[in-house]
Amino acid sequence: EVLLVQSGADLKKPGESLKISCKASGYSFTSFWIGWVRQKPGKGLEWMGIIYPGDSDTTYNPSFQGQVTMSADKSISTAYLQWSSLKASDTAMYYCARRLSSSSRVFDLWGRGTLVTVSS
Amino acid sequence: SYVLTQPPSVAVAPGQTARITCGGNNIGKKSVHWYQQKPGQAPVVVVYDDSDRPSEIPERFAGSNSGNTATLTISRVEAGDEADYYCQVWDNNSDLYVFGGGTKLTVL
């Protein structure tokens, strides 16, 4: 079965670091771009950036550049999103999603999301 | 940066047709994708590349795109269609992906 399995919910304090994961199965991890999408409580979808696990080529939404780091580990088919110093405003659901292809830039497969709560 | 504009809400009675629009500058020249998101769930693609439909999505869901407006049309609306719907494009000028603000579909 083709799946993206995301890590579980996390509760952190402001200033703490965090790395959440997105593990792919059922397809060739290195052949598809993986995007990250933020959804704040009660709000819409925001595209954060995208990474190609084959060579870790990454494009960030300028709104998130410098705020987060995307990475991927081909050996375990896992993509990561990390923060070095969380803020309360980072509280949100974070989704990873697979991009279908360069000719169809739709996100056709989504993880269930990781809820990140940042509170003192 | 490229902006997609959706109405915040659309309401229709069961069995009627819902039309959800997505406005953008010359959006007709881009490929538009539509996602359905039900409460507590991840988004699901219902239409991609303007008008294609994943095999598991009912034919009641259809997309069109021309000029400055793309439209998701849901025919014979059912209670189970109640959800938030988002349009999305890739802006080739900036190499960035953009989502619309989302439209809440209410089935009366």
PDB file of C-alpha atoms in Angstrom:
ATOM      1  CA  GLU A   1       0.000   0.000   0.000  1.00  0.00           C
ATOM      2  CA  VAL A   2       1.223   3.477  -0.903  1.00  0.00           C
ATOM      3  CA  LEU A   3       1.468   5.508   2.280  1.00  0.00           C
ATOM      4  CA  LEU A   4       2.997   8.500   3.973  1.00  0.00           C
ATOM      5  CA  VAL A   5       3.177   7.939   7.711  1.00  0.00           C
ATOM      6  CA  GLN A   6       3.883  10.972   9.838  1.00  0.00           C
ATOM      7  CA  SER A   7       5.263  11.124  13.352  1.00  0.00           C
ATOM      8  CA  GLY A   8       2.979  11.690  16.289  1.00  0.00           C
ATOM      9  CA  ALA A   9       1.796  14.893  17.912  1.00  0.00           C
ATOM     10  CA  ASP A  10       4.306  16.942  19.834  1.00  0.00           C
ATOM     11  CA  LEU A  11       4.059  19.466  22.649  1.00  0.00           C
ATOM     12  CA  LYS A  12       7.007  21.813  22.933  1.00  0.00           C
ATOM     13  CA  LYS A  13       7.977  24.995  24.745  1.00  0.00           C
ATOM     14  CA  PRO A  14       8.970  28.184  22.941  1.00  0.00           C
ATOM     15  CA  GLY A  15      12.633  28.139  22.023  1.00  0.00           C
ATOM     16  CA  GLU A  16      12.859  24.348  21.843  1.00  0.00           C
ATOM     17  CA  SER A  17      13.879  22.466  18.736  1.00  0.00           C
ATOM     18  CA  LEU A  18      11.820  19.873  16.908  1.00  0.00           C
ATOM     19  CA  LYS A  19      12.135  17.476  13.994  1.00  0.00           C
ATOM     20  CA  ILE A  20       9.040  15.763  12.615  1.00  0.00           C
ATOM     21  CA  SER A  21       9.091  12.942  10.109  1.00  0.00           C
ATOM     22  CA  CYS A  22       7.229  11.583   7.126  1.00  0.00           C
ATOM     23  CA  LYS A  23       7.972   7.970   6.165  1.00  0.00           C
ATOM     24  CA  ALA A  24       7.079   6.795   2.681  1.00  0.00           C
ATOM     25  CA  SER A  25       6.184   3.243   1.733  1.00  0.00           C
ATOM     26  CA  GLY A  26       4.851   1.416  -1.297  1.00  0.00           C
ATOM     27  CA  TYR A  27       6.614   3.528  -3.921  1.00  0.00           C
ATOM     28  CA  SER A  28      10.075   4.739  -4.951  1.00  0.00           C
ATOM     29  CA  PHE A  29      10.831   7.424  -2.361  1.00  0.00           C
ATOM     30  CA  THR A  30      13.642   8.981  -4.373  1.00  0.00           C
ATOM     31  CA  SER A  31      11.531   9.504  -7.491  1.00  0.00           C
ATOM     32  CA  PHE A  32       8.884  11.880  -6.145  1.00  0.00           C
ATOM     33  CA  TRP A  33       9.099  15.329  -4.573  1.00  0.00           C
ATOM     34  CA  ILE A  34       7.698  15.679  -1.054  1.00  0.00           C
ATOM     35  CA  GLY A  35       5.992  18.909  -0.047  1.00  0.00           C
ATOM     36  CA  TRP A  36       5.196  20.238   3.420  1.00  0.00           C
ATOM     37  CA  VAL A  37       1.979  22.103   4.170  1.00  0.00           C
ATOM     38  CA  ARG A  38       1.028  24.003   7.305  1.00  0.00           C
ATOM     39  CA  GLN A  39      -2.500  24.421   8.577  1.00  0.00           C
ATOM     40  CA  LYS A  40      -3.032  26.609  11.593  1.00  0.00           C
ATOM     41  CA  PRO A  41      -6.104  25.887  13.733  1.00  0.00           C
ATOM     42  CA  GLY A  42      -9.248  26.838  11.849  1.00  0.00           C
ATOM     43  CA  LYS A  43      -7.264  28.216   8.910  1.00  0.00           C
ATOM     44  CA  GLY A  44      -6.359  27.261   5.374  1.00  0.00           C
ATOM     45  CA  LEU A  45      -3.509  25.364   3.770  1.00  0.00           C
ATOM     46  CA  GLU A  46      -0.110  27.039   3.378  1.00  0.00           C
ATOM     47  CA  TRP A  47       2.617  25.565   1.207  1.00  0.00           C
ATOM     48  CA  MET A  48       5.940  25.646   3.088  1.00  0.00           C
ATOM     49  CA  GLY A  49       8.332  24.080   0.649  1.00  0.00           C
ATOM     50  CA  ILE A  50       9.275  20.971  -1.257  1.00  0.00           C
ATOM     51  CA  ILE A  51      12.195  18.560  -1.319  1.00  0.00           C
ATOM     52  CA  TYR A  52      13.394  15.982  -3.822  1.00  0.00           C
ATOM     53  CA  PRO A  53      14.660  13.029  -1.803  1.00  0.00           C
ATOM     54  CA  GLY A  54      16.767  11.818  -4.709  1.00  0.00           C
ATOM     55  CA  ASP A  55      19.302  14.612  -4.244  1.00  0.00           C
ATOM     56  CA  SER A  56      17.775  16.729  -1.434  1.00  0.00           C
ATOM     57  CA  ASP A  57      17.144  19.622  -3.828  1.00  0.00           C
ATOM     58  CA  THR A  58      14.828  21.960  -1.906  1.00  0.00           C
ATOM     59  CA  THR A  59      12.626  24.959  -2.652  1.00  0.00           C
ATOM     60  CA  TYR A  60      11.191  26.994   0.189  1.00  0.00           C
ATOM     61  CA  ASN A  61       8.235  29.321   0.265  1.00  0.00           C
ATOM     62  CA  PRO A  62       9.902  32.693   1.022  1.00  0.00           C
ATOM     63  CA  SER A  63       7.529  33.032   3.980  1.00  0.00           C
ATOM     64  CA  PHE A  64       9.163  30.006   5.589  1.00  0.00           C
ATOM     65  CA  GLN A  65      12.744  30.401   4.357  1.00  0.00           C
ATOM     66  CA  GLY A  66      15.076  30.471   7.330  1.00  0.00           C
ATOM     67  CA  GLN A  67      12.319  29.417   9.718  1.00  0.00           C
ATOM     68  CA  VAL A  68      12.398  25.692   8.987  1.00  0.00           C
ATOM     69  CA  THR A  69      14.712  23.139   7.401  1.00  0.00           C
ATOM     70  CA  MET A  70      13.636  20.293   5.161  1.00  0.00           C
ATOM     71  CA  SER A  71      15.720  17.188   4.739  1.00  0.00           C
ATOM     72  CA  ALA A  72      15.427  13.582   3.629  1.00  0.00           C
ATOM     73  CA  ASP A  73      17.110  10.272   4.425  1.00  0.00           C
ATOM     74  CA  LYS A  74      16.977   7.993   1.389  1.00  0.00           C
ATOM     75  CA  SER A  75      18.159   4.971   3.362  1.00  0.00           C
ATOM     76  CA  ILE A  76      14.953   4.916   5.396  1.00  0.00           C
ATOM     77  CA  SER A  77      12.589   6.631   2.929  1.00  0.00           C
ATOM     78  CA  THR A  78      11.876   9.441   5.350  1.00  0.00           C
ATOM     79  CA  ALA A  79      11.494  13.180   4.929  1.00  0.00           C
ATOM     80  CA  TYR A  80      11.902  15.615   7.789  1.00  0.00           C
ATOM     81  CA  LEU A  81      10.819  19.087   8.776  1.00  0.00           C
ATOM     82  CA  GLN A  82      12.693  20.754  11.580  1.00  0.00           C
ATOM     83  CA  TRP A  83      12.790  23.878  13.675  1.00  0.00           C
ATOM     84  CA  SER A  84      15.741  25.111  15.726  1.00  0.00           C
ATOM     85  CA  SER A  85      13.748  27.475  17.915  1.00  0.00           C
ATOM     86  CA  LEU A  86       9.982  27.113  18.036  1.00  0.00           C
ATOM     87  CA  LYS A  87       7.539  29.955  18.579  1.00  0.00           C
ATOM     88  CA  ALA A  88       3.963  29.860  19.780  1.00  0.00           C
ATOM     89  CA  SER A  89       2.952  30.897  16.259  1.00  0.00           C
ATOM     90  CA  ASP A  90       4.325  27.570  14.944  1.00  0.00           C
ATOM     91  CA  THR A  91       1.382  25.793  16.568  1.00  0.00           C
ATOM     92  CA  ALA A  92      -0.314  24.028  13.685  1.00  0.00           C
ATOM     93  CA  MET A  93      -0.955  20.785  11.869  1.00  0.00           C
ATOM     94  CA  TYR A  94       1.815  19.927   9.444  1.00  0.00           C
ATOM     95  CA  TYR A  95       1.192  17.680   6.469  1.00  0.00           C
ATOM     96  CA  CYS A  96       3.639  16.039   4.130  1.00  0.00           C
ATOM     97  CA  ALA A  97       2.383  15.298   0.642  1.00  0.00           C
ATOM     98  CA  ARG A  98       3.805  13.627  -2.444  1.00  0.00           C
ATOM     99  CA  ARG A  99       3.921  15.562  -5.691  1.00  0.00           C
ATOM    100  CA  LEU A 100       2.724  13.421  -8.563  1.00  0.00           C
ATOM    101  CA  SER A 101       5.129  14.540 -11.301  1.00  0.00           C
ATOM    102  CA  SER A 102       6.728  17.507 -13.036  1.00  0.00           C
ATOM    103  CA  SER A 103       3.947  17.505 -15.623  1.00  0.00           C
ATOM    104  CA  SER A 104       1.215  17.333 -12.997  1.00  0.00           C
ATOM    105  CA  ARG A 105       2.203  19.259  -9.914  1.00  0.00           C
ATOM    106  CA  VAL A 106      -0.663  18.004  -7.801  1.00  0.00           C
ATOM    107  CA  PHE A 107      -0.107  16.586  -4.328  1.00  0.00           C
ATOM    108  CA  ASP A 108      -1.699  13.196  -4.834  1.00  0.00           C
ATOM    109  CA  LEU A 109      -0.789  11.451  -1.595  1.00  0.00           C
ATOM    110  CA  TRP A 110      -0.961  13.004   1.860  1.00  0.00           C
ATOM    111  CA  GLY A 111       0.109  11.968   5.316  1.00  0.00           C
ATOM    112  CA  ARG A 112      -2.389  12.232   8.157  1.00  0.00           C
ATOM    113  CA  GLY A 113      -0.544  15.204   9.598  1.00  0.00           C
ATOM    114  CA  THR A 114       1.509  15.954  12.705  1.00  0.00           C
ATOM    115  CA  LEU A 115       0.025  18.315  15.264  1.00  0.00           C
ATOM    116  CA  VAL A 116       2.670  20.582  16.763  1.00  0.00           C
ATOM    117  CA  THR A 117       1.706  22.581  19.830  1.00  0.00           C
ATOM    118  CA  VAL A 118       4.087  25.208  21.169  1.00  0.00           C
ATOM    119  CA  SER A 119       3.148  26.517  24.586  1.00  0.00           C
ATOM    120  CA  SER A 120       4.895  27.573  27.744  1.00  0.00           C
TER     121      SER A 120
ATOM    122  CA  SER B   1       3.436  36.556  -5.663  1.00  0.00           C
ATOM    123  CA  TYR B   2       0.569  34.715  -7.281  1.00  0.00           C
ATOM    124  CA  VAL B   3      -2.738  34.880  -5.418  1.00  0.00           C
ATOM    125  CA  LEU B   4      -5.746  32.559  -5.618  1.00  0.00           C
ATOM    126  CA  THR B   5      -9.100  33.885  -4.432  1.00  0.00           C
ATOM    127  CA  GLN B   6     -11.952  31.648  -3.294  1.00  0.00           C
ATOM    128  CA  PRO B   7     -15.310  32.550  -1.736  1.00  0.00           C
ATOM    129  CA  PRO B   8     -15.256  31.750   1.982  1.00  0.00           C
ATOM    130  CA  SER B   9     -18.478  29.781   1.822  1.00  0.00           C
ATOM    131  CA  VAL B  10     -20.978  28.186  -0.511  1.00  0.00           C
ATOM    132  CA  ALA B  11     -24.275  26.650   0.584  1.00  0.00           C
ATOM    133  CA  VAL B  12     -26.529  24.373  -1.443  1.00  0.00           C
ATOM    134  CA  ALA B  13     -29.436  22.043  -0.815  1.00  0.00           C
ATOM    135  CA  PRO B  14     -29.022  18.287  -1.286  1.00  0.00           C
ATOM    136  CA  GLY B  15     -29.428  17.253  -4.892  1.00  0.00           C
ATOM    137  CA  GLN B  16     -28.530  20.683  -6.220  1.00  0.00           C
ATOM    138  CA  THR B  17     -25.317  21.777  -7.934  1.00  0.00           C
ATOM    139  CA  ALA B  18     -22.503  23.526  -6.087  1.00  0.00           C
ATOM    140  CA  ARG B  19     -20.018  25.696  -7.912  1.00  0.00           C
ATOM    141  CA  ILE B  20     -16.841  26.779  -6.155  1.00  0.00           C
ATOM    142  CA  THR B  21     -14.674  29.318  -7.911  1.00  0.00           C
ATOM    143  CA  CYS B  22     -10.969  30.020  -7.759  1.00  0.00           C
ATOM    144  CA  GLY B  23      -9.799  33.308  -9.203  1.00  0.00           C
ATOM    145  CA  GLY B  24      -6.298  34.182 -10.306  1.00  0.00           C
ATOM    146  CA  ASN B  25      -4.556  36.285 -12.928  1.00  0.00           C
ATOM    147  CA  ASN B  26      -4.681  34.284 -16.173  1.00  0.00           C
ATOM    148  CA  ILE B  27      -5.330  31.144 -14.169  1.00  0.00           C
ATOM    149  CA  GLY B  28      -6.580  29.587 -17.394  1.00  0.00           C
ATOM    150  CA  LYS B  29      -2.941  29.235 -18.417  1.00  0.00           C
ATOM    151  CA  LYS B  30      -2.103  27.193 -15.336  1.00  0.00           C
ATOM    152  CA  SER B  31      -3.080  23.721 -14.195  1.00  0.00           C
ATOM    153  CA  VAL B  32      -5.483  23.841 -11.277  1.00  0.00           C
ATOM    154  CA  HIS B  33      -5.940  21.158  -8.669  1.00  0.00           C
ATOM    155  CA  TRP B  34      -8.759  20.837  -6.158  1.00  0.00           C
ATOM    156  CA  TYR B  35      -8.675  19.257  -2.711  1.00  0.00           C
ATOM    157  CA  GLN B  36     -11.450  18.275  -0.345  1.00  0.00           C
ATOM    158  CA  GLN B  37     -10.764  18.397   3.380  1.00  0.00           C
ATOM    159  CA  LYS B  38     -13.240  17.082   5.896  1.00  0.00           C
ATOM    160  CA  PRO B  39     -12.928  17.980   9.609  1.00  0.00           C
ATOM    161  CA  GLY B  40     -10.033  16.221  11.283  1.00  0.00           C
ATOM    162  CA  GLN B  41      -8.790  14.682   8.036  1.00  0.00           C
ATOM    163  CA  ALA B  42      -5.996  15.319   5.572  1.00  0.00           C
ATOM    164  CA  PRO B  43      -6.825  16.881   2.191  1.00  0.00           C
ATOM    165  CA  VAL B  44      -7.782  14.581  -0.666  1.00  0.00           C
ATOM    166  CA  VAL B  45      -7.488  15.372  -4.372  1.00  0.00           C
ATOM    167  CA  VAL B  46     -10.868  15.501  -6.087  1.00  0.00           C
ATOM    168  CA  VAL B  47      -9.821  17.112  -9.385  1.00  0.00           C
ATOM    169  CA  TYR B  48      -6.352  17.626 -10.862  1.00  0.00           C
ATOM    170  CA  ASP B  49      -4.974  19.238 -14.006  1.00  0.00           C
ATOM    171  CA  ASP B  50      -8.104  21.395 -14.331  1.00  0.00           C
ATOM    172  CA  SER B  51     -10.571  18.595 -15.045  1.00  0.00           C
ATOM    173  CA  ASP B  52      -9.100  15.145 -14.436  1.00  0.00           C
ATOM    174  CA  ARG B  53     -10.514  13.053 -11.655  1.00  0.00           C
ATOM    175  CA  PRO B  54      -8.855  10.316  -9.573  1.00  0.00           C
ATOM    176  CA  SER B  55     -10.532   6.984 -10.177  1.00  0.00           C
ATOM    177  CA  GLU B  56     -11.999   6.842  -6.699  1.00  0.00           C
ATOM    178  CA  ILE B  57     -13.710  10.234  -6.982  1.00  0.00           C
ATOM    179  CA  PRO B  58     -17.341  10.230  -8.178  1.00  0.00           C
ATOM    180  CA  GLU B  59     -18.184  11.676 -11.580  1.00  0.00           C
ATOM    181  CA  ARG B  60     -20.280  14.260  -9.767  1.00  0.00           C
ATOM    182  CA  PHE B  61     -17.055  16.206  -9.241  1.00  0.00           C
ATOM    183  CA  ALA B  62     -15.920  18.158 -12.290  1.00  0.00           C
ATOM    184  CA  GLY B  63     -13.470  20.958 -12.933  1.00  0.00           C
ATOM    185  CA  SER B  64     -13.060  23.661 -15.532  1.00  0.00           C
ATOM    186  CA  ASN B  65     -10.589  26.480 -16.045  1.00  0.00           C
ATOM    187  CA  SER B  66     -10.621  29.480 -18.345  1.00  0.00           C
ATOM    188  CA  GLY B  67      -9.555  33.079 -18.308  1.00  0.00           C
ATOM    189  CA  ASN B  68      -9.212  34.286 -14.741  1.00  0.00           C
ATOM    190  CA  THR B  69     -11.444  31.705 -13.079  1.00  0.00           C
ATOM    191  CA  ALA B  70     -11.300  27.986 -12.367  1.00  0.00           C
ATOM    192  CA  THR B  71     -14.436  26.251 -11.137  1.00  0.00           C
ATOM    193  CA  LEU B  72     -15.121  23.074  -9.209  1.00  0.00           C
ATOM    194  CA  THR B  73     -18.635  21.852  -9.899  1.00  0.00           C
ATOM    195  CA  ILE B  74     -20.272  19.285  -7.666  1.00  0.00           C
ATOM    196  CA  SER B  75     -23.481  17.861  -9.110  1.00  0.00           C
ATOM    197  CA  ARG B  76     -26.253  16.200  -7.112  1.00  0.00           C
ATOM    198  CA  VAL B  77     -24.696  17.351  -3.865  1.00  0.00           C
ATOM    199  CA  GLU B  78     -24.876  14.949  -0.935  1.00  0.00           C
ATOM    200  CA  ALA B  79     -24.526  15.521   2.781  1.00  0.00           C
ATOM    201  CA  GLY B  80     -21.156  13.752   2.634  1.00  0.00           C
ATOM    202  CA  ASP B  81     -19.792  16.447   0.319  1.00  0.00           C
ATOM    203  CA  GLU B  82     -19.834  18.959   3.143  1.00  0.00           C
ATOM    204  CA  ALA B  83     -16.191  19.961   3.566  1.00  0.00           C
ATOM    205  CA  ASP B  84     -13.600  22.630   2.891  1.00  0.00           C
ATOM    206  CA  TYR B  85     -12.373  22.819  -0.690  1.00  0.00           C
ATOM    207  CA  TYR B  86      -9.047  24.290  -1.765  1.00  0.00           C
ATOM    208  CA  CYS B  87      -7.690  25.102  -5.189  1.00  0.00           C
ATOM    209  CA  GLN B  88      -3.956  24.948  -5.860  1.00  0.00           C
ATOM    210  CA  VAL B  89      -1.597  25.846  -8.684  1.00  0.00           C
ATOM    211  CA  TRP B  90       2.107  25.865  -9.364  1.00  0.00           C
ATOM    212  CA  ASP B  91       3.316  29.309 -10.376  1.00  0.00           C
ATOM    213  CA  ASN B  92       5.973  28.696 -12.996  1.00  0.00           C
ATOM    214  CA  ASN B  93       7.226  32.301 -12.765  1.00  0.00           C
ATOM    215  CA  SER B  94       8.299  31.901  -9.140  1.00  0.00           C
ATOM    216  CA  ASP B  95       8.507  28.082  -8.899  1.00  0.00           C
ATOM    217  CA  LEU B  96       6.192  28.270  -5.909  1.00  0.00           C
ATOM    218  CA  TYR B  97       3.051  26.336  -5.060  1.00  0.00           C
ATOM    219  CA  VAL B  98      -0.016  28.330  -4.064  1.00  0.00           C
ATOM    220  CA  PHE B  99      -3.236  27.370  -2.312  1.00  0.00           C
ATOM    221  CA  GLY B 100      -6.445  29.327  -2.381  1.00  0.00           C
ATOM    222  CA  GLY B 101      -7.901  30.415   0.936  1.00  0.00           C
ATOM    223  CA  GLY B 102     -10.458  27.628   0.909  1.00  0.00           C
ATOM    224  CA  THR B 103     -14.232  27.453   0.575  1.00  0.00           C
ATOM    225  CA  LYS B 104     -16.509  25.865   3.136  1.00  0.00           C
ATOM    226  CA  LEU B 105     -19.285  23.942   1.408  1.00  0.00           C
ATOM    227  CA  THR B 106     -22.410  23.651   3.535  1.00  0.00           C
ATOM    228  CA  VAL B 107     -25.162  21.244   2.551  1.00  0.00           C
ATOM    229  CA  LEU B 108     -28.401  22.753   3.786  1.00  0.00           C
TER     230      LEU B 108
END
